[in-house]
mmCIF file with all atom_site columns, N, CA and C in Angstrom:
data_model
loop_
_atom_site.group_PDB
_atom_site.id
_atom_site.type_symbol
_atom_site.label_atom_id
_atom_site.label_alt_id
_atom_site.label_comp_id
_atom_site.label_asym_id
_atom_site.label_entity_id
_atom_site.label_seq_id
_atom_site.pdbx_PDB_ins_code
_atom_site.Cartn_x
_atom_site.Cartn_y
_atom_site.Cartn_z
_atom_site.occupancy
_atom_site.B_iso_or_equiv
_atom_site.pdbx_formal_charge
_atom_site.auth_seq_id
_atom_site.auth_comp_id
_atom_site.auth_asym_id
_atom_site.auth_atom_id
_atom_site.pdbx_PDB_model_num
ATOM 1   N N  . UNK A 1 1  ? 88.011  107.271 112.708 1.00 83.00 ? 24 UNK A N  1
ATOM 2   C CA . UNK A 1 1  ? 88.964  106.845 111.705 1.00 83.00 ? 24 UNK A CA 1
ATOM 3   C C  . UNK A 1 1  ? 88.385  105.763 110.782 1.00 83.00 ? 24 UNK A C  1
ATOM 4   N N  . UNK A 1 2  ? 87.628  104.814 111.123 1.00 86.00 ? 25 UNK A N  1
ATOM 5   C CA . UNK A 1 2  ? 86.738  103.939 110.359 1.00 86.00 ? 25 UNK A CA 1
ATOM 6   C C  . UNK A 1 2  ? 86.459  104.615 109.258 1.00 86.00 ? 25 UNK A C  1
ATOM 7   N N  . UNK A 1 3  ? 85.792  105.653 108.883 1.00 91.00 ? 26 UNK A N  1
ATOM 8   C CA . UNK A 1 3  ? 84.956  106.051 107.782 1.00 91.00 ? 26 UNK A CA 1
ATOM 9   C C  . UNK A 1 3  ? 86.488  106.535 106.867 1.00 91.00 ? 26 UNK A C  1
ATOM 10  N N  . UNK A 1 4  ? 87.165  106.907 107.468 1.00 94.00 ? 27 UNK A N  1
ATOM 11  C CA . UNK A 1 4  ? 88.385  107.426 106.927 1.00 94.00 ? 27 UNK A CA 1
ATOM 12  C C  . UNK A 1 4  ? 89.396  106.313 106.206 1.00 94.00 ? 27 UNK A C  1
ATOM 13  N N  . UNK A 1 5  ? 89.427  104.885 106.953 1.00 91.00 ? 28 UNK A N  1
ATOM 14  C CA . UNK A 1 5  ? 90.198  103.739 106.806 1.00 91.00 ? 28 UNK A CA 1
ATOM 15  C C  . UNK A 1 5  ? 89.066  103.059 105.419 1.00 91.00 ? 28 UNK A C  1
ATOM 16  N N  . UNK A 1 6  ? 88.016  102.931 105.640 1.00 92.00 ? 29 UNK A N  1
ATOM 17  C CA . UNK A 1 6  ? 86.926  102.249 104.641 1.00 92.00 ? 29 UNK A CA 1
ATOM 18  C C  . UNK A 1 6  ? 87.032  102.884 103.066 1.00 92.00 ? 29 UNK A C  1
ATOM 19  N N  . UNK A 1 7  ? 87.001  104.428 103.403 1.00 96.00 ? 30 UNK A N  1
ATOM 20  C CA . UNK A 1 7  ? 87.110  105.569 102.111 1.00 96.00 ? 30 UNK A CA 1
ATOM 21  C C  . UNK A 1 7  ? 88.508  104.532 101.384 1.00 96.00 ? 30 UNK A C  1
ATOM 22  N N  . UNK A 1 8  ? 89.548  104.895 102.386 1.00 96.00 ? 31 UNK A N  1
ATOM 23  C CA . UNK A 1 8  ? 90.858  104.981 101.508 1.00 96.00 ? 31 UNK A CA 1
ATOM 24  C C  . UNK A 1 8  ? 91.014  103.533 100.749 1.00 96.00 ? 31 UNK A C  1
ATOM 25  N N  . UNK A 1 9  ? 90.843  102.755 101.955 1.00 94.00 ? 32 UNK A N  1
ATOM 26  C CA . UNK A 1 9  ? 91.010  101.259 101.030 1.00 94.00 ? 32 UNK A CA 1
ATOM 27  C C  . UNK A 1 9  ? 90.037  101.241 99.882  1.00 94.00 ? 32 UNK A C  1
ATOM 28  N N  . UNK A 1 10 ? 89.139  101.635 99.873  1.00 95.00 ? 33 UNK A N  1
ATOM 29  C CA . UNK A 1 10 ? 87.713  101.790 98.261  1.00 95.00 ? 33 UNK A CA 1
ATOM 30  C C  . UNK A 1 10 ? 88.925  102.726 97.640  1.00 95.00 ? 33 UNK A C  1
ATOM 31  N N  . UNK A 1 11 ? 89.306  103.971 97.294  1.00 96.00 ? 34 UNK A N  1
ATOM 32  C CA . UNK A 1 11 ? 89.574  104.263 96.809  1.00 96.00 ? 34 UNK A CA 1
ATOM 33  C C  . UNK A 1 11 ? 91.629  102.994 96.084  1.00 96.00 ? 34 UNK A C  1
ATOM 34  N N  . UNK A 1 12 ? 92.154  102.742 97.076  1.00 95.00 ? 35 UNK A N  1
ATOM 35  C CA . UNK A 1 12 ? 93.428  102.110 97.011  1.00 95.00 ? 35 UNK A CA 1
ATOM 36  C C  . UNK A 1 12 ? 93.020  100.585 95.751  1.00 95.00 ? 35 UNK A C  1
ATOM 37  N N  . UNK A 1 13 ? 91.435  100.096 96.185  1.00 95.00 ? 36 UNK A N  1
ATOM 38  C CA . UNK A 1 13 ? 91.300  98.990  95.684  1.00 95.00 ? 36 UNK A CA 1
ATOM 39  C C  . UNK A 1 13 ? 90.685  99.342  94.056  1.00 95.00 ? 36 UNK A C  1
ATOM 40  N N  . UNK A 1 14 ? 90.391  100.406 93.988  1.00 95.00 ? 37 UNK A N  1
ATOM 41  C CA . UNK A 1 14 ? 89.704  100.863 92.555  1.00 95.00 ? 37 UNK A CA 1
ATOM 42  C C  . UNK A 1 14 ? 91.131  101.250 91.747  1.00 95.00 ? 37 UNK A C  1
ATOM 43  N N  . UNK A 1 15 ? 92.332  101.867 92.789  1.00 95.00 ? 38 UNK A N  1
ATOM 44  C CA . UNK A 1 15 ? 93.286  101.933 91.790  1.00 95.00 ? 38 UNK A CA 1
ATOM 45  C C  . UNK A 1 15 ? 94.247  100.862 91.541  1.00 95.00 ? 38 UNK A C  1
ATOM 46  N N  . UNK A 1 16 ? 94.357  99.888  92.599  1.00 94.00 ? 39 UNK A N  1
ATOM 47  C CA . UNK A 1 16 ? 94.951  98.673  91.777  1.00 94.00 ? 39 UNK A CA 1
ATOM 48  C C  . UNK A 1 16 ? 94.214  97.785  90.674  1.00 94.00 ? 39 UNK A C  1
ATOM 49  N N  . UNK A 1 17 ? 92.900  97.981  90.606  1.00 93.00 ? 40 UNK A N  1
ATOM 50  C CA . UNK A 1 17 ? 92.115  97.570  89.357  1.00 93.00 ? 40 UNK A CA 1
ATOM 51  C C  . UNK A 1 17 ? 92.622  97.407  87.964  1.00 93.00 ? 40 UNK A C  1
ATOM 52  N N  . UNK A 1 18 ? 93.359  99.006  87.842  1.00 89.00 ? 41 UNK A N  1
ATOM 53  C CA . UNK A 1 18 ? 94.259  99.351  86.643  1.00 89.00 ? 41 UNK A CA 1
ATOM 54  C C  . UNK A 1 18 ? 95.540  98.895  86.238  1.00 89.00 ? 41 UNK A C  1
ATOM 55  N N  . UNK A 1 19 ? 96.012  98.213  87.565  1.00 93.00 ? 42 UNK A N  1
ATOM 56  C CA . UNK A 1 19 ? 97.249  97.832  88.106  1.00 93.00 ? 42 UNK A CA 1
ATOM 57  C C  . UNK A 1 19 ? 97.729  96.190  87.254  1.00 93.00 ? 42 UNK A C  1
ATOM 58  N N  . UNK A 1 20 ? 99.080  96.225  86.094  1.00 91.00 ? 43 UNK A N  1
ATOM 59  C CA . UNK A 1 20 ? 99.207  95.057  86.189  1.00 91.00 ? 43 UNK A CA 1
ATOM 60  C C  . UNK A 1 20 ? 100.239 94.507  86.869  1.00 91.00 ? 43 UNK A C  1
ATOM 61  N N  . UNK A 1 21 ? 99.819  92.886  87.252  1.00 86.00 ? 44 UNK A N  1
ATOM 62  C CA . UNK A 1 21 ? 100.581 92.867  88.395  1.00 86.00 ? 44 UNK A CA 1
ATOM 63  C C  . UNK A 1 21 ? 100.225 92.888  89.722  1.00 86.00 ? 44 UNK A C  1
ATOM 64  N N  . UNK A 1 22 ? 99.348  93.467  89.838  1.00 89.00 ? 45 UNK A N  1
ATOM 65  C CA . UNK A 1 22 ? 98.934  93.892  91.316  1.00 89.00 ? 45 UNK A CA 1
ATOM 66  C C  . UNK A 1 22 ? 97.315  93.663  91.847  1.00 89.00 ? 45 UNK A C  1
ATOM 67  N N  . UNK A 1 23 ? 97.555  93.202  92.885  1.00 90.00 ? 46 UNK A N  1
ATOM 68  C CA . UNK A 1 23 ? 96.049  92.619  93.273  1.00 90.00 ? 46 UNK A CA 1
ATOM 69  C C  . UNK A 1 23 ? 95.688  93.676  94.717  1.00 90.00 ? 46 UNK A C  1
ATOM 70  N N  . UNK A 1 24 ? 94.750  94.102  95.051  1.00 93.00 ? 47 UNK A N  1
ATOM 71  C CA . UNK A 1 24 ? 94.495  94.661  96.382  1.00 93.00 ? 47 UNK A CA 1
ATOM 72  C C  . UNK A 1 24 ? 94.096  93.248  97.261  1.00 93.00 ? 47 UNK A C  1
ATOM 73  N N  . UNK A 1 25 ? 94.560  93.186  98.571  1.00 93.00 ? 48 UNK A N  1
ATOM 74  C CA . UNK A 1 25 ? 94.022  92.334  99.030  1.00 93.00 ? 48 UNK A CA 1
ATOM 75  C C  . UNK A 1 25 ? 93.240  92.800  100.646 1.00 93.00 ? 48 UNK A C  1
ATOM 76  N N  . UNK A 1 26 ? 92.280  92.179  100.434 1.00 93.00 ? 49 UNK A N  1
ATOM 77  C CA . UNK A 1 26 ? 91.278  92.875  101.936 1.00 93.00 ? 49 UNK A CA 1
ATOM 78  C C  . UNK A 1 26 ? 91.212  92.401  102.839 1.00 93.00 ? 49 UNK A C  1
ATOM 79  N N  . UNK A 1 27 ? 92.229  92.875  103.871 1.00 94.00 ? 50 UNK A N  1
ATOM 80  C CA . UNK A 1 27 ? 92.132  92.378  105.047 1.00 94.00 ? 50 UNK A CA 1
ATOM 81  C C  . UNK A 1 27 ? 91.590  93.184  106.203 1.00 94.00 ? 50 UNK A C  1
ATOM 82  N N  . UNK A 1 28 ? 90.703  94.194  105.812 1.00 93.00 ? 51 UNK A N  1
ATOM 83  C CA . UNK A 1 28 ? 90.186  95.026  106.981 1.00 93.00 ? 51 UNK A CA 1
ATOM 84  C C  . UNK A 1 28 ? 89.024  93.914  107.337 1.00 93.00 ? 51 UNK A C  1
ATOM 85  N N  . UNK A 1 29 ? 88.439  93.083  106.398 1.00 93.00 ? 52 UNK A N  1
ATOM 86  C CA . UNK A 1 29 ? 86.948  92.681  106.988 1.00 93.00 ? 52 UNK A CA 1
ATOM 87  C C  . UNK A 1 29 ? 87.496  90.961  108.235 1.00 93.00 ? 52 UNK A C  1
ATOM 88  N N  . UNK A 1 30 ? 88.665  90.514  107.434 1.00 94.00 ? 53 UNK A N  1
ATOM 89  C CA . UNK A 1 30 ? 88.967  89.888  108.344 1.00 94.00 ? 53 UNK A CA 1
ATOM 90  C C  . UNK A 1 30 ? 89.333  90.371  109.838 1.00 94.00 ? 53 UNK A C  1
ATOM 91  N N  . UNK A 1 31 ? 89.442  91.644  109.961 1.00 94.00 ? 54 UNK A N  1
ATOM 92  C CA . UNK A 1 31 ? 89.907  91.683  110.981 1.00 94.00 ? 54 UNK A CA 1
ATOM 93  C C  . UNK A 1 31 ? 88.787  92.644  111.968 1.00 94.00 ? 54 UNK A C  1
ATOM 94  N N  . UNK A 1 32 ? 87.779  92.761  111.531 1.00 94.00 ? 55 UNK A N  1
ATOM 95  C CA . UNK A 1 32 ? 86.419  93.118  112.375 1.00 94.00 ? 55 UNK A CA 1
ATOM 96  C C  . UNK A 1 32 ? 86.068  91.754  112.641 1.00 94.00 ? 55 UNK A C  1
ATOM 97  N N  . UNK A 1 33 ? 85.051  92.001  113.709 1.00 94.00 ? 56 UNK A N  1
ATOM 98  C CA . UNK A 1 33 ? 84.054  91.302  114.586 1.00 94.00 ? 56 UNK A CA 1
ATOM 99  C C  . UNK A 1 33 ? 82.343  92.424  114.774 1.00 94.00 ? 56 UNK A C  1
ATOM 100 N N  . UNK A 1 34 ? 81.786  91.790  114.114 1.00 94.00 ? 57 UNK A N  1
ATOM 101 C CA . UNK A 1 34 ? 79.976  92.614  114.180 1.00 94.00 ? 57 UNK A CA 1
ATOM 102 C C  . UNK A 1 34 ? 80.459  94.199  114.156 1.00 94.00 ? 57 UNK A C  1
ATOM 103 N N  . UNK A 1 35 ? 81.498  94.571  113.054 1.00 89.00 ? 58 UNK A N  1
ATOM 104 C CA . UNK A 1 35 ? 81.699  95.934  112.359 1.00 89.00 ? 58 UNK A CA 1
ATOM 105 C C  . UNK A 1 35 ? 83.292  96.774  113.430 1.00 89.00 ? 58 UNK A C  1
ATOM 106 N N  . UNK A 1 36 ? 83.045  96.081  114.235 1.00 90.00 ? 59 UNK A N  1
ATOM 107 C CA . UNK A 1 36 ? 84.216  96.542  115.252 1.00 90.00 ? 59 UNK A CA 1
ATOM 108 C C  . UNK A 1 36 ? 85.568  95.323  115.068 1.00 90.00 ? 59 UNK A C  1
ATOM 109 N N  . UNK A 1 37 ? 86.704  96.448  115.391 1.00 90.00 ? 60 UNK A N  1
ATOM 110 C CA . UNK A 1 37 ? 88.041  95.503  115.321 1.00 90.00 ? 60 UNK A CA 1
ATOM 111 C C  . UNK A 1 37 ? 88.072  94.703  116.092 1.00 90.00 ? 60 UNK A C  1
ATOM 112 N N  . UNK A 1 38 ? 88.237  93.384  116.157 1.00 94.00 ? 61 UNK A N  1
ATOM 113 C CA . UNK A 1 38 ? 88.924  92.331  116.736 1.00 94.00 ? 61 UNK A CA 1
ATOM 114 C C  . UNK A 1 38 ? 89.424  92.728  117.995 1.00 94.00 ? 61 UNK A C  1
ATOM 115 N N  . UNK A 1 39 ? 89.314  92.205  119.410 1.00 94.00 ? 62 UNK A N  1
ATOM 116 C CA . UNK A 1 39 ? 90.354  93.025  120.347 1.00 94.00 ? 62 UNK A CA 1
ATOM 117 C C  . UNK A 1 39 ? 91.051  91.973  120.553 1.00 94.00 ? 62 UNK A C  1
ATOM 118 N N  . UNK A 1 40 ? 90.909  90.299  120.076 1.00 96.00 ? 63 UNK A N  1
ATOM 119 C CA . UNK A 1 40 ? 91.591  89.181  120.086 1.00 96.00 ? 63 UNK A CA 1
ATOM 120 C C  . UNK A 1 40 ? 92.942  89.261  119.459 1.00 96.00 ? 63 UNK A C  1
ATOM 121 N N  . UNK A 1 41 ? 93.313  90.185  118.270 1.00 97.00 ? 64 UNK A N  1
ATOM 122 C CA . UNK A 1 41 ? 94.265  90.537  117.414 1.00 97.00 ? 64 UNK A CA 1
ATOM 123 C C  . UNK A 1 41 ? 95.222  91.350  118.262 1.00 97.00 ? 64 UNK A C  1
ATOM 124 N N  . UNK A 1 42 ? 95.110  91.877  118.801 1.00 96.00 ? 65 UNK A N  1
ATOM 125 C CA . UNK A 1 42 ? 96.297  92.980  119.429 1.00 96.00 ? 65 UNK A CA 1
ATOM 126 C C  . UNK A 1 42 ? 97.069  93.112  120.850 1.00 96.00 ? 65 UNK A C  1
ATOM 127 N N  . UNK A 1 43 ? 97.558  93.216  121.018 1.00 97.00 ? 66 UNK A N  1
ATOM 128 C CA . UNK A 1 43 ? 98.391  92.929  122.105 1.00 97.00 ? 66 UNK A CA 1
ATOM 129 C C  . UNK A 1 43 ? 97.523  94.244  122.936 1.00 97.00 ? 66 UNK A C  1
ATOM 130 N N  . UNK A 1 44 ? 98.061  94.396  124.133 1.00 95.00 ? 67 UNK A N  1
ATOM 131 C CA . UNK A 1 44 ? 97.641  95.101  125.116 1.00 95.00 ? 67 UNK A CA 1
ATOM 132 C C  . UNK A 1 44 ? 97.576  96.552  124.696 1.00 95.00 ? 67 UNK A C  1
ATOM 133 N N  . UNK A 1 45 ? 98.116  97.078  123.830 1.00 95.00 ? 68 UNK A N  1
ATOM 134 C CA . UNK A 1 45 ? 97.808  98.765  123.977 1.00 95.00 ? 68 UNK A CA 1
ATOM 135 C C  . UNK A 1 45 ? 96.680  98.860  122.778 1.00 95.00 ? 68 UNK A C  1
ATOM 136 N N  . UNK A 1 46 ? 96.390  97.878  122.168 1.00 91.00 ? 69 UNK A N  1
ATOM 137 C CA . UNK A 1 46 ? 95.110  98.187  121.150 1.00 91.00 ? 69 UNK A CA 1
ATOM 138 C C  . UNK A 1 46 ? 95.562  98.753  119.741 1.00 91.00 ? 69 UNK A C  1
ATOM 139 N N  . UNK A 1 47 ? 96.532  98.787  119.485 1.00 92.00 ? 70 UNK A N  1
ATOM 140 C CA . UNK A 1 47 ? 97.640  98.773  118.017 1.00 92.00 ? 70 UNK A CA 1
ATOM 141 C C  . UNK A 1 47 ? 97.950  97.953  117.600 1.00 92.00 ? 70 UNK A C  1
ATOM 142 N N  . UNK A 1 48 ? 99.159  97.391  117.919 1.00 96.00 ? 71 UNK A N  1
ATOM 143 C CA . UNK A 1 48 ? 99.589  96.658  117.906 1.00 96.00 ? 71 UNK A CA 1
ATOM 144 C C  . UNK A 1 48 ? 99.362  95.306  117.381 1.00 96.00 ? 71 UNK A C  1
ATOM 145 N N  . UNK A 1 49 ? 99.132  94.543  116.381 1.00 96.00 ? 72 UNK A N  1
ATOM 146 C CA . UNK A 1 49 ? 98.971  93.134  116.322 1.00 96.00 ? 72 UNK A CA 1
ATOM 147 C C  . UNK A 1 49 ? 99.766  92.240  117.104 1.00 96.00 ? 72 UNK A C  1
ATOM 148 N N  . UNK A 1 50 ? 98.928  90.927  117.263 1.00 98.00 ? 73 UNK A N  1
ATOM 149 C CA . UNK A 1 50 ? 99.880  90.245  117.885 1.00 98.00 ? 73 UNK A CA 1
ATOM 150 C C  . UNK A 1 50 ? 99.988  88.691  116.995 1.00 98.00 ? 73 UNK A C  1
ATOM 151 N N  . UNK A 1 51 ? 100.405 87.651  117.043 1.00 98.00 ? 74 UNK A N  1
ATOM 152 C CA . UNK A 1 51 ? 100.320 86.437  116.413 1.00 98.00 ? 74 UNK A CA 1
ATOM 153 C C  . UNK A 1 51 ? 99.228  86.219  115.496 1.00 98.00 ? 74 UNK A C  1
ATOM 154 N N  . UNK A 1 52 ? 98.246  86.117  116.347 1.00 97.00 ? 75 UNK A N  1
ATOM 155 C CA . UNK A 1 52 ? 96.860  85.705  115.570 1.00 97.00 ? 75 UNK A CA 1
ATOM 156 C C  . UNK A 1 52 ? 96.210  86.754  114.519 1.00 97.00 ? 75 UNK A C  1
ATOM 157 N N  . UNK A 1 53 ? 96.487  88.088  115.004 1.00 97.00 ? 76 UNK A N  1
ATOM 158 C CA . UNK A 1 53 ? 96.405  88.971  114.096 1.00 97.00 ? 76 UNK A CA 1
ATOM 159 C C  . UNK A 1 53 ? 97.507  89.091  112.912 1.00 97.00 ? 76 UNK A C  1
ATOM 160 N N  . UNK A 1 54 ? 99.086  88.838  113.140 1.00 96.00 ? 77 UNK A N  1
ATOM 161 C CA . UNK A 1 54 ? 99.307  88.852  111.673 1.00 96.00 ? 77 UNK A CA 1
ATOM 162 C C  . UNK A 1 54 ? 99.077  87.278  111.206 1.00 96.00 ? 77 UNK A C  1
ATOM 163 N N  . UNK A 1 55 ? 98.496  86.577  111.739 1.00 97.00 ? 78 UNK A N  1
ATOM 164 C CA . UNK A 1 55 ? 98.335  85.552  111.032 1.00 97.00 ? 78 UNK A CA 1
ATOM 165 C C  . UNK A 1 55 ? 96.911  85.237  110.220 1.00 97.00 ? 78 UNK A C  1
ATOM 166 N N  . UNK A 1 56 ? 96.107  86.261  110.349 1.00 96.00 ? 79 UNK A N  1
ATOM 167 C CA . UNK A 1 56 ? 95.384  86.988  109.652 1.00 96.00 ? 79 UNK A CA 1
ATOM 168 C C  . UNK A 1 56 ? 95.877  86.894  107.788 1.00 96.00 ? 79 UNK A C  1
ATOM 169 N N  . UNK A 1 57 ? 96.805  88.441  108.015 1.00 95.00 ? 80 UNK A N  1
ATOM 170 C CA . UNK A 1 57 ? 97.292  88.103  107.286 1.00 95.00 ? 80 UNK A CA 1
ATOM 171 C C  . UNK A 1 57 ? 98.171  87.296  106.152 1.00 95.00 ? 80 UNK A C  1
ATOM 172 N N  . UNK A 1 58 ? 98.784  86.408  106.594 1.00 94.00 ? 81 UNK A N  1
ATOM 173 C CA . UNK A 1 58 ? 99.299  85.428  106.278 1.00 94.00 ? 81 UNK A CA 1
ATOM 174 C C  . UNK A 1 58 ? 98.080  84.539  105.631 1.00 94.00 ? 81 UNK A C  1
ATOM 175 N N  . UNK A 1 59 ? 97.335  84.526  105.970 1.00 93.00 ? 82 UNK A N  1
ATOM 176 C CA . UNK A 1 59 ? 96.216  83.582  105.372 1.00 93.00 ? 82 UNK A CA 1
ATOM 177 C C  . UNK A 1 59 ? 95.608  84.349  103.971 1.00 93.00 ? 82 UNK A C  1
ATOM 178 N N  . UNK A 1 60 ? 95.294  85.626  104.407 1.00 92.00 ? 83 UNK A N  1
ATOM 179 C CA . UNK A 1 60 ? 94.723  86.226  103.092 1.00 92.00 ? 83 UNK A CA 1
ATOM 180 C C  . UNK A 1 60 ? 96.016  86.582  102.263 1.00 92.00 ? 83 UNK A C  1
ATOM 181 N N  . UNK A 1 61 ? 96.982  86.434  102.352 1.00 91.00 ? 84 UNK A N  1
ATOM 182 C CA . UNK A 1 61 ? 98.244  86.838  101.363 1.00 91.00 ? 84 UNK A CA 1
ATOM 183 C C  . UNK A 1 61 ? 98.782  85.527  100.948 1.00 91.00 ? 84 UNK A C  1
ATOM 184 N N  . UNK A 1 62 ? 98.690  83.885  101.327 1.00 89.00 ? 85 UNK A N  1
ATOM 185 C CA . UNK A 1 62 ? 100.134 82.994  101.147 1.00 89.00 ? 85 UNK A CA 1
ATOM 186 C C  . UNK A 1 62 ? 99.780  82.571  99.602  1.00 89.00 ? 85 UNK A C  1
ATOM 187 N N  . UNK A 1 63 ? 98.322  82.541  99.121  1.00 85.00 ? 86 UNK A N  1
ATOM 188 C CA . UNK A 1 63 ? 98.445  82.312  97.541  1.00 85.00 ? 86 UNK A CA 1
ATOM 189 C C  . UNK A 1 63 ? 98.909  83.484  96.908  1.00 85.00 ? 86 UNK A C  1
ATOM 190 N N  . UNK A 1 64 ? 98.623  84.047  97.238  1.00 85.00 ? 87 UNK A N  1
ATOM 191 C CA . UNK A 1 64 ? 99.760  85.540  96.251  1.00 85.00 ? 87 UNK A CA 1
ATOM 192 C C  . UNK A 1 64 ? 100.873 85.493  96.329  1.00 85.00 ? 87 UNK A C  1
ATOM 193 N N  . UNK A 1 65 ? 101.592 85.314  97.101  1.00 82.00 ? 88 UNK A N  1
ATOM 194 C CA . UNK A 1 65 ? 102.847 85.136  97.903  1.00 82.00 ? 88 UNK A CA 1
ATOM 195 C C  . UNK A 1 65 ? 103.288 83.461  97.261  1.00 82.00 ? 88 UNK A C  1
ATOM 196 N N  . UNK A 1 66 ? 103.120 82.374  97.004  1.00 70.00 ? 89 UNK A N  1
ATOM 197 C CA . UNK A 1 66 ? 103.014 81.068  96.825  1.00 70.00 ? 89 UNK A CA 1
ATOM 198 C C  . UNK A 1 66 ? 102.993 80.924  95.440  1.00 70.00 ? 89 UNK A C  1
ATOM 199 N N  . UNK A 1 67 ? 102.655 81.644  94.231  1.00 59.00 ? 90 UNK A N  1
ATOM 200 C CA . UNK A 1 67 ? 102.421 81.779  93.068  1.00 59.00 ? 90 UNK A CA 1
ATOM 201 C C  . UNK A 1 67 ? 103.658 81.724  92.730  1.00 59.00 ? 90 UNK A C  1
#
């Protein structure tokens, strides 16, 4: 699914380019470790985020969000 998740966001981030209004924001790289996901982020079944993982997000979103 990697090569599949990497494609789509390249393609998602080339079309908000055009976008006004709209910023892509990248949070897949925050959430690897040496090319692999984080297993610190997710709760026990390996989906799932847990705290630290959406707080991930929260960090790469609160100036967009804060504007």
């Amino acid at each position: 699914m990697k090569d599949r998740m990497m494609a789509t966001n390249k393609l998602i981030s080339q079309f908000m380019k055009n976008k006004k209004n709209a910023t892509f924001v990248n949070i897949w790289d925050a959430m690897l470790e040496n090319g692999e996901p984080r297993k610190d982020i997710y709760i026990q079944d390996n989906l799932h985020m847990n705290a630290k993982g959406y707080a991930i997000w929260v960090e790469k979103m609160k100036d967009l969000v804060n504007n």
